[in-house]
Amino acid sequence: MRTRYRPRTFVLEIVMVALAVAFLFPVYALVTLAFKDPEQIANKPLSLPDPPSVGSFGTAWESASLSSALLNSTLITVASVLALIVLGSLAAYFLARKAGRLSYSLYILFLVGIILPFQLGMIPLYQLVNDLGLLGTYQGMILFYTGIQLPFTVFLYTGFIRSLPADYTNAALIDGASHLQAFVHVIFPLLRPITGTVLILNAVHIWNDFFTPLLYLGGSGRETVPVRVFAFVNEYTSDYGLVAAGLVLAALPILLVFLVLQRYVIRGFSSGLKG
Amino acid sequence: MTAVITPPAAKPQTPAKRAGRRSGIAPPWLFAAPALVVYALVMLYPSIVGAGSAFTDWSGVGEQRSFVGLANFQQLIHDDQALGAIRNTLLLTAAIVVVQTGLGLLLALGVHTTIKSRMILRVIFFAPMVVSPVMVAFLWKYVYNPAPDAGLNAALNAVGLGALRQDWLGNPSIAIWSVAFTVIWQCAGYSMVIFLAGLEGVPQELHESAMVDGAGTAARFRHITWPLLAPALTINVMLSTVGGLTLFTQIIAMTNGGPGYATDTLSTVLYKQAFVFGKFGYSTAVALVLALFVAAVSFIQLAYLRSRETAA
Amino acid sequence: MASEIIRTPFSRRRLLQLMGGAAAAGALASCGGGNSSGGSSGPLKVIGAGSQEAGLRKALDEYKKQNGSFEFNLSFSPADQLQTALRAQLAAGNAPDLHAVYPGNGSAMSMVQLSKANLLADLSEQAWTQKIPAGFKGAYQQDGKTHIFSPGTSVLGAIYNKKAFAKAGVEIPTTWSELLTVCETLKKKGIIPLALGAQTPWVTQLINYALVPGTVYAKQPDFDDKMAAGSETFAGSGWADAMNKYLELQKRGFFNDNPNGTTYEQATSMVGTGKAAMAVQVSAVLQAYRAAAPSPDDLGMFPLPATDVAADNWIPGGIVVGLGVSAKSKKADEARKFLEFCGQPEQINAWAEAVACVPLYSEGEAKVDPVLKPFLPYLADDKAVPFMDQRWPNAEVQPTHFAVVQELLGGKTTVEGALKKMDDAYKKTA
């Protein structure tokens, strides 16, 4: 069944490709829109742009200040994901290996964070970040994402570590290594598959988050890509071509990264979901 | 959840004397301390303080707030808007769970074959998942233009389905399904990928021996593939349920809860109460109810799906 | 209800500042980024409403030109984001020094609601406050104190495409019956009479706002007071008349298809391109309509006649979204000085002109956008009624109005049902 290409397989291929074409229709509509001038948009909404105009892209890139937004998004995403990997794996290692009611309760306490609606603590957290003097800063966002995404990260790591045998570390500890050394040299390398998942799931979430950076970074000059694009779209709402160009430009970096790393991204999304 | 979907590389090489020695020598508390501090600071403390305002009449600004006991929760029971929102939340979630999971399964089965385009199709179906929900909402708002010669309506007309043209976001009876469809479009690829991981784990030999026994495609799916996909199904259902119950960005960006109250959900109602109506206390009461709701639904689902897995 | 006041322990803030200092100085310090929460030094932080951008920017630039050392940090948000971001900042005691405030009452970011929570500084000392006409005091003042600066009044009426009118051979209507005839003629010529983008919530209210000055206030100028006293309700008032007229326009097919699915932007482009002839809108959006038209001169504006009695056809004219000084601002004095500057006649006129509104007051002839000319006599004759929400007692009536209009257009409720919901919202506590 997995080896032969039969007439039935061909029919299936046609069906699947047709599905993909339908799936891509919104993308087609958006991309062609970005290449059209207002007159073409009004009269030929679905045809291919003829002739294509690229003027919208330059305007959109400039007006939405996307270059600095990309930098802001990258900085915040990379730092938050690093912090999550370090804090999450260390905590999960403890939670998975320490027996007893207390550590189990702590594990449950972390899990509670997965179902808490963010709106519940939104205002007190905002006050807190303000009191810490971190509003409008990268640090504030990094702290926020690290805290918000820790429950899920701890959950993924703990499940994985529980499935690892304890013997490796025990052997290292008997050899005189400290717990930290054993973790860094023995355990952490074993966690590579799940670390990939943690990295990808968190990076996609943080990169795409809109509401929090709007609240915490609005007006600071450190806005991330979705915030800049949202403001841009609101400002030029009636100029569809320009808006479409802005959306295409904003989605392009992450789509490119995805295309290059697609095997790892897709695997990352699926492989960690266990526990 | 259950431990299943792990790619081969991730499976630890299990030494024989594994049993009973899982915990080993425990690391010190210090390992958990930094995570706990950050988690407590960013999530626990603000949520507890926030939950406290569910028992007050705080407007969200200023110093005035009085303790009102359970008044906010009593109000919730009599609030037509909140009750309508609960109904919408459930409808939306049900639609998303059923269709997204079903479509994800079909897509996974489709690309888990020998078709030549299988790799590129995986990439195409999954791609919307990496784009920001707020941008997906913008895109679909454009696609849902009600004019007969624009967006989705024009496309339907072009392929001879002109009779299906709709006022996608403006018709109160349709709007909620249009929102659901956008979410499904974005997330079906995610479900597909999870099912694919499950399919990779179905041993080929089982299929071959079944074929020798004369079992057809349907019979093989029912008796071999489907039972072995149970864990992937559990994960898919759980994830889409929580996603559906807490869906917010797409609704606010596409319909703002309208037309009328047709797409208001618990998430949008609690947002509006806090930021538009200036009823912060009441808003947190709604948020607490939502949290309990999510917890209860997840727990029941998990219990049921797990029992199903072991039965299979 | 009030039994116990919950107070935040004051030591928390200090403790956290110490911790925050440590955290910021730690591993993340290399990320750069200062502290934007503001102190007594640094630029004046201003968050304005998107619709006032042209005027506010002009005023700030002019002020900076005259005061070399003045620095400001300006940002803008569209209405709903403004609401969210500003509410969070106010809640955290971190409001910008100068921020957008809606006049009167009726929204969570309105002058009355915010000044009740002691969040706005008193501006009563400023010279321009003496010029506020008696009819508009409620928009600017709470308990006799002025808490908001706003450059003036925007009016609400029909924005129309002159070429479309010429093509159909119709003239500007002056009574409700004439309006219906005009619509009928336009429709026969294949032009959409009225573009309505009711998918965008705030657009839903405009037709009612254009009609109730005629159906309610011309007969009962004290309607708001009676509502407040509980002796009137929306149900059974001229509001029912207005909503029935709204629905009549829909039943006769005078709107574009699917108004509930059509956005404000789509409606704008319909009128700009002449596909539709009119849209009921506020004058503040004129610039957007002009941008959508081949030539800005294609567009004009006239008061929408609500009744067949010319004397009853009052107009809605409301103070536009303004600025307030945060009561907690460390730079309140600087912010006040800037508003004092904005209140000078030539500044107020420049601002008003930039956003197509009628200046709060003027010395000599005011320069007003010419398309507003038909509205000026109504303002002079006191036949202008502030936008209705500015007198509503809480922030829930207006969103309820949006929702019930969408339900009406979608055939999901009746005029009685819609008005009852608005009455219920009105009765809720502030």
Coordinates of C-alpha atoms in Angstrom, one line a residue, chain A residues 141-243:
Chain A
M141 CA 8.1 41.2 27.5
I142 CA 10.7 38.5 28.1
L143 CA 9.7 38.2 31.8
F144 CA 6.0 38.0 30.7
Y145 CA 6.5 35.3 28.1
T146 CA 8.7 33.3 30.3
G147 CA 6.1 33.2 33.0
I148 CA 3.1 32.7 30.8
Q149 CA 4.7 29.9 28.8
L150 CA 6.4 28.1 31.7
P151 CA 3.4 25.8 32.6
F152 CA 3.3 24.3 29.1
T153 CA 7.1 24.1 28.9
V154 CA 7.4 22.4 32.3
F155 CA 4.5 20.0 31.3
L156 CA 6.3 19.0 28.1
Y157 CA 9.7 18.6 29.7
T158 CA 8.4 16.7 32.7
G159 CA 6.6 14.2 30.6
F160 CA 9.7 13.5 28.6
I161 CA 12.1 13.3 31.5
R162 CA 9.8 10.8 33.3
S163 CA 10.2 8.5 30.3
L164 CA 14.0 8.6 30.6
P165 CA 15.7 6.1 32.9
A166 CA 17.4 7.6 35.9
D167 CA 20.5 5.4 35.6
Y168 CA 22.5 7.8 33.5
T169 CA 22.5 10.6 36.1
N170 CA 22.9 8.2 39.0
A171 CA 26.0 6.9 37.4
A172 CA 27.3 10.4 36.8
L173 CA 26.5 11.4 40.4
I174 CA 28.3 8.4 41.7
D175 CA 31.3 9.5 39.7
G176 CA 31.4 12.6 41.7
A177 CA 29.6 15.1 39.4
S178 CA 27.4 17.7 40.9
H179 CA 23.7 17.7 40.1
L180 CA 24.2 20.7 37.8
Q181 CA 27.1 19.0 36.0
A182 CA 25.1 15.8 35.6
F183 CA 22.2 17.8 34.2
V184 CA 24.2 19.9 31.8
H185 CA 26.4 17.0 30.5
V186 CA 24.1 14.0 30.8
I187 CA 20.5 15.0 30.9
F188 CA 20.2 18.1 28.8
P189 CA 21.7 16.5 25.7
L190 CA 19.2 13.6 26.0
L191 CA 16.4 16.2 26.0
R192 CA 17.2 17.4 22.5
P193 CA 14.0 16.2 20.8
I194 CA 11.7 17.7 23.3
T195 CA 13.8 20.9 23.4
G196 CA 13.2 21.2 19.7
T197 CA 9.4 21.0 20.4
V198 CA 9.6 23.5 23.2
L199 CA 11.6 25.9 21.1
I200 CA 9.3 25.8 18.1
L201 CA 5.9 25.9 19.9
N202 CA 7.0 28.8 22.1
A203 CA 8.7 30.7 19.3
V204 CA 5.6 30.5 17.1
H205 CA 3.4 31.6 19.9
I206 CA 5.6 34.5 21.1
W207 CA 6.3 35.7 17.6
N208 CA 2.6 35.8 16.7
D209 CA 1.3 37.2 20.0
F210 CA -0.6 40.4 19.5
F211 CA -2.5 41.5 22.5
T212 CA 0.2 41.6 25.1
P213 CA 2.8 43.5 23.1
L214 CA 0.0 45.9 22.2
L215 CA -0.6 46.5 25.9
Y216 CA 3.0 46.5 27.1
L217 CA 4.9 48.0 24.2
G218 CA 2.4 50.3 22.6
G219 CA 4.0 53.7 21.9
S220 CA 7.4 52.6 23.2
G221 CA 9.1 52.3 19.8
R222 CA 9.7 48.6 20.6
E223 CA 6.6 47.2 19.0
T224 CA 6.7 43.8 17.6
V225 CA 5.6 42.8 14.0
P226 CA 1.9 42.0 14.7
V227 CA 1.4 45.3 16.6
R228 CA 3.0 47.4 13.9
V229 CA 1.0 45.6 11.2
F230 CA -2.2 46.0 13.1
A231 CA -1.7 49.7 13.5
F232 CA -0.7 50.0 9.9
V233 CA -3.8 48.1 8.7
N234 CA -6.0 50.3 10.8
E235 CA -4.5 53.5 9.4
Y236 CA -4.8 52.5 5.8
T237 CA -7.9 50.4 5.9
S238 CA -9.4 51.7 2.8
D239 CA -6.3 51.1 0.7
Y240 CA -6.6 47.4 0.2
G241 CA -3.5 47.0 -1.9
L242 CA -1.3 48.6 0.7
V243 CA -2.9 46.7 3.5

